[in-house]
mmCIF file of C-alpha atoms in Angstrom:
data_model
loop_
_atom_site.group_PDB
_atom_site.id
_atom_site.type_symbol
_atom_site.label_atom_id
_atom_site.label_comp_id
_atom_site.label_asym_id
_atom_site.label_seq_id
_atom_site.Cartn_x
_atom_site.Cartn_y
_atom_site.Cartn_z
ATOM 1 C CA UNK A 1 -89.771 179.923 136.144
ATOM 2 C CA UNK A 2 -88.785 178.776 132.771
ATOM 3 C CA UNK A 3 -91.263 177.515 130.369
ATOM 4 C CA UNK A 4 -89.655 174.130 130.114
ATOM 5 C CA UNK A 5 -90.590 173.424 133.679
ATOM 6 C CA UNK A 6 -93.918 172.299 135.025
ATOM 7 C CA UNK A 7 -95.052 174.169 137.951
ATOM 8 C CA UNK A 8 -93.417 173.573 141.160
ATOM 9 C CA UNK A 9 -90.966 171.091 139.248
ATOM 10 C CA UNK A 10 -88.137 172.022 141.453
ATOM 11 C CA UNK A 11 -90.046 172.785 144.749
ATOM 12 C CA UNK A 12 -89.248 169.029 146.227
ATOM 13 C CA UNK A 13 -86.482 168.192 148.524
ATOM 14 C CA UNK A 14 -84.441 165.918 146.082
ATOM 15 C CA UNK A 15 -81.124 167.243 144.825
ATOM 16 C CA UNK A 16 -81.017 169.083 141.692
ATOM 17 C CA UNK A 17 -79.469 166.436 139.685
ATOM 18 C CA UNK A 18 -82.362 164.151 140.779
ATOM 19 C CA UNK A 19 -85.025 166.488 139.980
ATOM 20 C CA UNK A 20 -83.504 167.241 136.493
ATOM 21 C CA UNK A 21 -83.111 163.478 135.862
ATOM 22 C CA UNK A 22 -86.895 162.806 136.726
ATOM 23 C CA UNK A 23 -87.883 165.763 134.239
ATOM 24 C CA UNK A 24 -85.942 164.582 131.337
ATOM 25 C CA UNK A 25 -87.231 160.981 132.065
ATOM 26 C CA UNK A 26 -90.862 162.292 131.613
ATOM 27 C CA UNK A 27 -89.830 163.965 128.426
ATOM 28 C CA UNK A 28 -88.435 160.801 127.006
ATOM 29 C CA UNK A 29 -91.536 158.720 128.043
ATOM 30 C CA UNK A 30 -93.805 161.335 126.789
ATOM 31 C CA UNK A 31 -92.193 161.313 123.282
ATOM 32 C CA UNK A 32 -91.075 164.820 123.457
ATOM 33 C CA UNK A 33 -87.600 163.944 122.894
ATOM 34 C CA UNK A 34 -87.637 161.757 119.736
ATOM 35 C CA UNK A 35 -85.054 158.979 118.928
ATOM 36 C CA UNK A 36 -81.787 160.606 117.893
ATOM 37 C CA UNK A 37 -82.453 163.965 119.449
ATOM 38 C CA UNK A 38 -79.143 165.586 120.392
ATOM 39 C CA UNK A 39 -78.725 166.823 123.992
ATOM 40 C CA UNK A 40 -76.191 169.334 125.271
ATOM 41 C CA UNK A 41 -75.827 170.196 128.757
ATOM 42 C CA UNK A 42 -75.240 174.081 128.121
ATOM 43 C CA UNK A 43 -78.716 174.160 126.403
ATOM 44 C CA UNK A 44 -80.676 172.027 129.106
ATOM 45 C CA UNK A 45 -78.878 174.123 131.875
ATOM 46 C CA UNK A 46 -80.270 177.304 130.247
ATOM 47 C CA UNK A 47 -83.739 175.732 129.563
ATOM 48 C CA UNK A 48 -84.362 174.628 133.056
ATOM 49 C CA UNK A 49 -82.460 177.391 134.870
ATOM 50 C CA UNK A 50 -79.695 175.406 136.475
ATOM 51 C CA UNK A 51 -76.194 175.120 136.239
ATOM 52 C CA UNK A 52 -74.456 172.425 133.823
ATOM 53 C CA UNK A 53 -73.604 170.037 136.753
ATOM 54 C CA UNK A 54 -77.042 168.684 137.676
ATOM 55 C CA UNK A 55 -77.670 168.474 133.985
ATOM 56 C CA UNK A 56 -74.368 166.586 133.334
ATOM 57 C CA UNK A 57 -74.952 164.101 136.246
ATOM 58 C CA UNK A 58 -78.561 163.496 134.888
ATOM 59 C CA UNK A 59 -77.416 162.785 131.718
ATOM 60 C CA UNK A 60 -74.703 160.329 133.006
ATOM 61 C CA UNK A 61 -77.354 158.606 134.650
ATOM 62 C CA UNK A 62 -79.860 158.277 131.868
ATOM 63 C CA UNK A 63 -76.945 157.050 129.790
ATOM 64 C CA UNK A 64 -76.696 154.429 132.490
ATOM 65 C CA UNK A 65 -80.194 153.475 132.073
ATOM 66 C CA UNK A 66 -79.651 152.910 128.407
ATOM 67 C CA UNK A 67 -81.867 155.811 127.212
ATOM 68 C CA UNK A 68 -79.055 158.196 126.231
ATOM 69 C CA UNK A 69 -76.071 157.301 124.088
ATOM 70 C CA UNK A 70 -72.831 159.168 124.627
ATOM 71 C CA UNK A 71 -71.425 161.341 121.384
ATOM 72 C CA UNK A 72 -67.768 161.635 120.649
ATOM 73 C CA UNK A 73 -68.173 165.384 121.067
ATOM 74 C CA UNK A 74 -69.265 165.065 124.883
ATOM 75 C CA UNK A 75 -72.805 165.314 124.366
ATOM 76 C CA UNK A 76 -75.685 162.759 123.981
ATOM 77 C CA UNK A 77 -78.311 161.600 121.782
ATOM 78 C CA UNK A 78 -81.706 160.067 122.553
ATOM 79 C CA UNK A 79 -81.297 156.243 122.082
ATOM 80 C CA UNK A 80 -83.242 154.607 119.428
ATOM 81 C CA UNK A 81 -84.435 151.149 120.534
ATOM 82 C CA UNK A 82 -83.884 148.024 118.055
ATOM 83 C CA UNK A 83 -86.151 145.030 117.577
ATOM 84 C CA UNK A 84 -83.577 142.664 119.658
ATOM 85 C CA UNK A 85 -83.775 145.321 122.610
ATOM 86 C CA UNK A 86 -87.542 145.509 122.732
ATOM 87 C CA UNK A 87 -87.642 141.383 122.608
ATOM 88 C CA UNK A 88 -85.270 141.277 125.737
ATOM 89 C CA UNK A 89 -87.037 144.144 127.409
ATOM 90 C CA UNK A 90 -90.460 142.527 127.091
ATOM 91 C CA UNK A 91 -89.202 138.968 128.258
ATOM 92 C CA UNK A 92 -88.142 140.631 131.494
ATOM 93 C CA UNK A 93 -91.588 142.678 131.907
ATOM 94 C CA UNK A 94 -93.492 139.730 130.894
ATOM 95 C CA UNK A 95 -92.194 137.534 133.550
ATOM 96 C CA UNK A 96 -92.923 140.348 136.111
ATOM 97 C CA UNK A 97 -96.179 141.302 134.879
ATOM 98 C CA UNK A 98 -97.354 137.614 134.881
ATOM 99 C CA UNK A 99 -96.810 137.676 138.748
ATOM 100 C CA UNK A 100 -98.851 140.919 138.921
ATOM 101 C CA UNK A 101 -101.641 139.484 137.024
ATOM 102 C CA UNK A 102 -101.802 136.343 139.098
ATOM 103 C CA UNK A 103 -101.877 138.657 142.484
ATOM 104 C CA UNK A 104 -104.424 140.797 140.788
ATOM 105 C CA UNK A 105 -106.774 138.074 139.961
ATOM 106 C CA UNK A 106 -106.765 137.258 144.062
ATOM 107 C CA UNK A 107 -106.959 140.588 145.041
ATOM 108 C CA UNK A 108 -108.730 142.906 142.676
ATOM 109 C CA UNK A 109 -112.238 141.644 142.704
ATOM 110 C CA UNK A 110 -115.097 143.490 141.213
ATOM 111 C CA UNK A 111 -113.381 147.059 141.352
ATOM 112 C CA UNK A 112 -110.660 145.912 138.958
ATOM 113 C CA UNK A 113 -113.311 144.264 136.576
ATOM 114 C CA UNK A 114 -115.009 147.404 136.548
ATOM 115 C CA UNK A 115 -111.921 149.322 135.726
ATOM 116 C CA UNK A 116 -110.740 147.022 133.218
ATOM 117 C CA UNK A 117 -114.088 146.886 131.431
ATOM 118 C CA UNK A 118 -114.372 150.684 131.055
ATOM 119 C CA UNK A 119 -110.864 150.742 129.828
ATOM 120 C CA UNK A 120 -111.508 148.295 126.986
ATOM 121 C CA UNK A 121 -114.735 150.007 125.838
ATOM 122 C CA UNK A 122 -112.729 153.452 125.942
ATOM 123 C CA UNK A 123 -109.743 151.667 123.845
ATOM 124 C CA UNK A 124 -112.290 150.164 121.355
ATOM 125 C CA UNK A 125 -113.707 153.326 120.849
ATOM 126 C CA UNK A 126 -110.236 154.916 120.181
ATOM 127 C CA UNK A 127 -109.473 151.860 117.713
ATOM 128 C CA UNK A 128 -112.744 152.782 115.747
ATOM 129 C CA UNK A 129 -111.846 156.389 115.781
ATOM 130 C CA UNK A 130 -108.254 155.534 114.619
ATOM 131 C CA UNK A 131 -106.895 157.607 117.572
ATOM 132 C CA UNK A 132 -103.512 155.580 118.146
ATOM 133 C CA UNK A 133 -102.174 158.226 120.810
ATOM 134 C CA UNK A 134 -105.315 157.632 123.012
ATOM 135 C CA UNK A 135 -105.085 153.850 122.416
ATOM 136 C CA UNK A 136 -101.490 153.775 123.470
ATOM 137 C CA UNK A 137 -102.394 155.664 126.628
ATOM 138 C CA UNK A 138 -105.227 153.346 127.418
ATOM 139 C CA UNK A 139 -103.207 150.032 127.075
ATOM 140 C CA UNK A 140 -100.791 151.733 129.436
ATOM 141 C CA UNK A 141 -103.566 152.470 132.044
ATOM 142 C CA UNK A 142 -104.738 148.932 131.539
ATOM 143 C CA UNK A 143 -101.448 147.614 132.821
ATOM 144 C CA UNK A 144 -101.271 150.172 135.599
ATOM 145 C CA UNK A 145 -104.715 149.094 137.026
ATOM 146 C CA UNK A 146 -103.427 145.349 136.993
ATOM 147 C CA UNK A 147 -100.271 146.614 138.891
ATOM 148 C CA UNK A 148 -102.254 148.561 141.548
ATOM 149 C CA UNK A 149 -104.660 145.936 142.054
ATOM 150 C CA UNK A 150 -101.908 143.351 143.017
ATOM 151 C CA UNK A 151 -100.888 145.531 145.876
ATOM 152 C CA UNK A 152 -97.305 144.541 145.658
ATOM 153 C CA UNK A 153 -94.729 147.057 146.401
ATOM 154 C CA UNK A 154 -91.807 144.618 145.569
ATOM 155 C CA UNK A 155 -93.426 144.086 142.320
ATOM 156 C CA UNK A 156 -93.860 147.694 141.601
ATOM 157 C CA UNK A 157 -90.115 148.525 142.398
ATOM 158 C CA UNK A 158 -88.806 146.022 140.071
ATOM 159 C CA UNK A 159 -91.277 146.718 137.263
ATOM 160 C CA UNK A 160 -90.636 150.729 137.591
ATOM 161 C CA UNK A 161 -87.610 151.001 135.327
ATOM 162 C CA UNK A 162 -88.654 148.075 132.807
ATOM 163 C CA UNK A 163 -92.108 149.819 132.345
ATOM 164 C CA UNK A 164 -90.419 153.271 131.708
ATOM 165 C CA UNK A 165 -88.365 151.933 129.217
ATOM 166 C CA UNK A 166 -91.108 149.854 127.516
ATOM 167 C CA UNK A 167 -93.136 153.334 127.388
ATOM 168 C CA UNK A 168 -90.205 155.115 125.704
ATOM 169 C CA UNK A 169 -89.932 152.117 123.105
ATOM 170 C CA UNK A 170 -93.746 152.456 122.523
ATOM 171 C CA UNK A 171 -93.807 156.062 122.170
ATOM 172 C CA UNK A 172 -90.752 155.836 119.453
ATOM 173 C CA UNK A 173 -92.513 153.267 117.368
ATOM 174 C CA UNK A 174 -95.860 155.350 117.567
ATOM 175 C CA UNK A 175 -94.051 158.599 116.431
ATOM 176 C CA UNK A 176 -92.394 156.446 113.614
ATOM 177 C CA UNK A 177 -95.768 154.973 112.541
ATOM 178 C CA UNK A 178 -97.501 158.398 112.528
ATOM 179 C CA UNK A 179 -94.681 159.801 110.479
ATOM 180 C CA UNK A 180 -94.914 156.783 107.926
ATOM 181 C CA UNK A 181 -91.388 155.691 108.943
ATOM 182 C CA UNK A 182 -92.844 152.269 109.499
ATOM 183 C CA UNK A 183 -95.979 150.603 108.325
ATOM 184 C CA UNK A 184 -98.702 152.182 109.809
ATOM 185 C CA UNK A 185 -101.151 149.434 109.323
ATOM 186 C CA UNK A 186 -99.218 146.777 110.703
ATOM 187 C CA UNK A 187 -98.557 148.955 113.628
ATOM 188 C CA UNK A 188 -102.421 149.437 113.836
ATOM 189 C CA UNK A 189 -103.019 145.601 113.592
ATOM 190 C CA UNK A 190 -100.496 144.908 116.396
ATOM 191 C CA UNK A 191 -102.834 147.166 118.620
ATOM 192 C CA UNK A 192 -105.706 145.500 117.622
ATOM 193 C CA UNK A 193 -104.307 142.337 118.743
ATOM 194 C CA UNK A 194 -103.428 144.028 122.123
ATOM 195 C CA UNK A 195 -107.034 144.872 122.536
ATOM 196 C CA UNK A 196 -108.000 141.253 122.018
ATOM 197 C CA UNK A 197 -105.448 140.094 124.578
ATOM 198 C CA UNK A 198 -106.821 142.379 127.046
ATOM 199 C CA UNK A 199 -110.221 141.163 126.490
ATOM 200 C CA UNK A 200 -109.210 137.988 127.621
ATOM 201 C CA UNK A 201 -107.171 139.118 130.265
ATOM 202 C CA UNK A 202 -110.158 140.972 131.585
ATOM 203 C CA UNK A 203 -112.332 137.898 131.773
ATOM 204 C CA UNK A 204 -109.620 135.725 133.406
ATOM 205 C CA UNK A 205 -109.078 138.444 136.151
ATOM 206 C CA UNK A 206 -112.931 138.776 136.789
ATOM 207 C CA UNK A 207 -113.216 135.273 137.246
ATOM 208 C CA UNK A 208 -110.357 135.081 139.484
ATOM 209 C CA UNK A 209 -108.496 132.759 137.753
ATOM 210 C CA UNK A 210 -104.546 133.559 138.444
ATOM 211 C CA UNK A 211 -102.964 130.994 136.838
ATOM 212 C CA UNK A 212 -104.703 131.841 133.406
ATOM 213 C CA UNK A 213 -104.278 135.362 133.980
ATOM 214 C CA UNK A 214 -100.457 135.079 134.389
ATOM 215 C CA UNK A 215 -100.110 132.837 131.416
ATOM 216 C CA UNK A 216 -102.257 135.011 129.131
ATOM 217 C CA UNK A 217 -99.938 138.189 130.491
ATOM 218 C CA UNK A 218 -96.900 136.590 129.779
ATOM 219 C CA UNK A 219 -98.110 135.558 126.054
ATOM 220 C CA UNK A 220 -99.735 138.870 125.635
ATOM 221 C CA UNK A 221 -96.406 140.821 126.364
ATOM 222 C CA UNK A 222 -94.330 138.380 124.411
ATOM 223 C CA UNK A 223 -96.476 138.489 121.319
ATOM 224 C CA UNK A 224 -96.301 142.437 121.762
ATOM 225 C CA UNK A 225 -92.712 142.607 121.366
ATOM 226 C CA UNK A 226 -92.853 140.281 118.434
ATOM 227 C CA UNK A 227 -95.398 142.736 116.764
ATOM 228 C CA UNK A 228 -93.118 145.484 117.415
ATOM 229 C CA UNK A 229 -90.084 143.899 116.169
ATOM 230 C CA UNK A 230 -91.919 142.915 112.794
ATOM 231 C CA UNK A 231 -93.062 146.761 112.296
ATOM 232 C CA UNK A 232 -89.567 147.921 113.119
ATOM 233 C CA UNK A 233 -87.786 145.362 110.756
ATOM 234 C CA UNK A 234 -90.592 146.279 108.085
ATOM 235 C CA UNK A 235 -89.801 150.051 108.529
ATOM 236 C CA UNK A 236 -86.067 149.213 108.077
ATOM 237 C CA UNK A 237 -86.893 148.133 104.261
ATOM 238 C CA UNK A 238 -88.293 151.663 103.889
ATOM 239 C CA UNK A 239 -85.026 153.440 104.669
ATOM 240 C CA UNK A 240 -83.147 154.402 107.604
ATOM 241 C CA UNK A 241 -85.222 156.802 110.004
ATOM 242 C CA UNK A 242 -83.760 160.186 110.471
#
């Protein structure tokens, strides 16, 4: 099996184009395909050991999702998120995750409180160690735990694509911060504010206060989008990102 493929990646029953699509999404979310990366169906067909047809179909679907941009020559490149896009994306996410927080406050109980407390402790350690990669992963896990505790399959379905896009945008911003293409200290300060918000959310959820948890979640995500936009705008003053 090709080294680009995880073990058993194509053992499932889905069509090849769906499996190719999922694999490419994993690469995009994980930051393995940075913004501006050019993708050719011939290259990816060879890397994955499949024909060009499923790769082309996967590319078209990813373009429909808004994460690939079509190029004039027939290829694609990885989309770069602008501050305005992030603001719109996070407005949608904030509305849905506020509902998840309200549900989780009623259903999560002590188990959720314990999980979130451990997450916050690990995130504080990562912040002190200046480990932004781990901190970003822990931030995502914090929200995952709340969505799990909400036990709402409808919310999960609605949030799936929104959160995928948000993860990709966050990975792009992290890559730019680590490469000094956007101001690292401003990026780090934004994550510190995220951590403070998580502490407040944990308290509201532990107390079973759904209204407060929902309001805090909405405010938290809208503020996060503003912080991300500020960093991106400041980065623009440093010059275009390659």
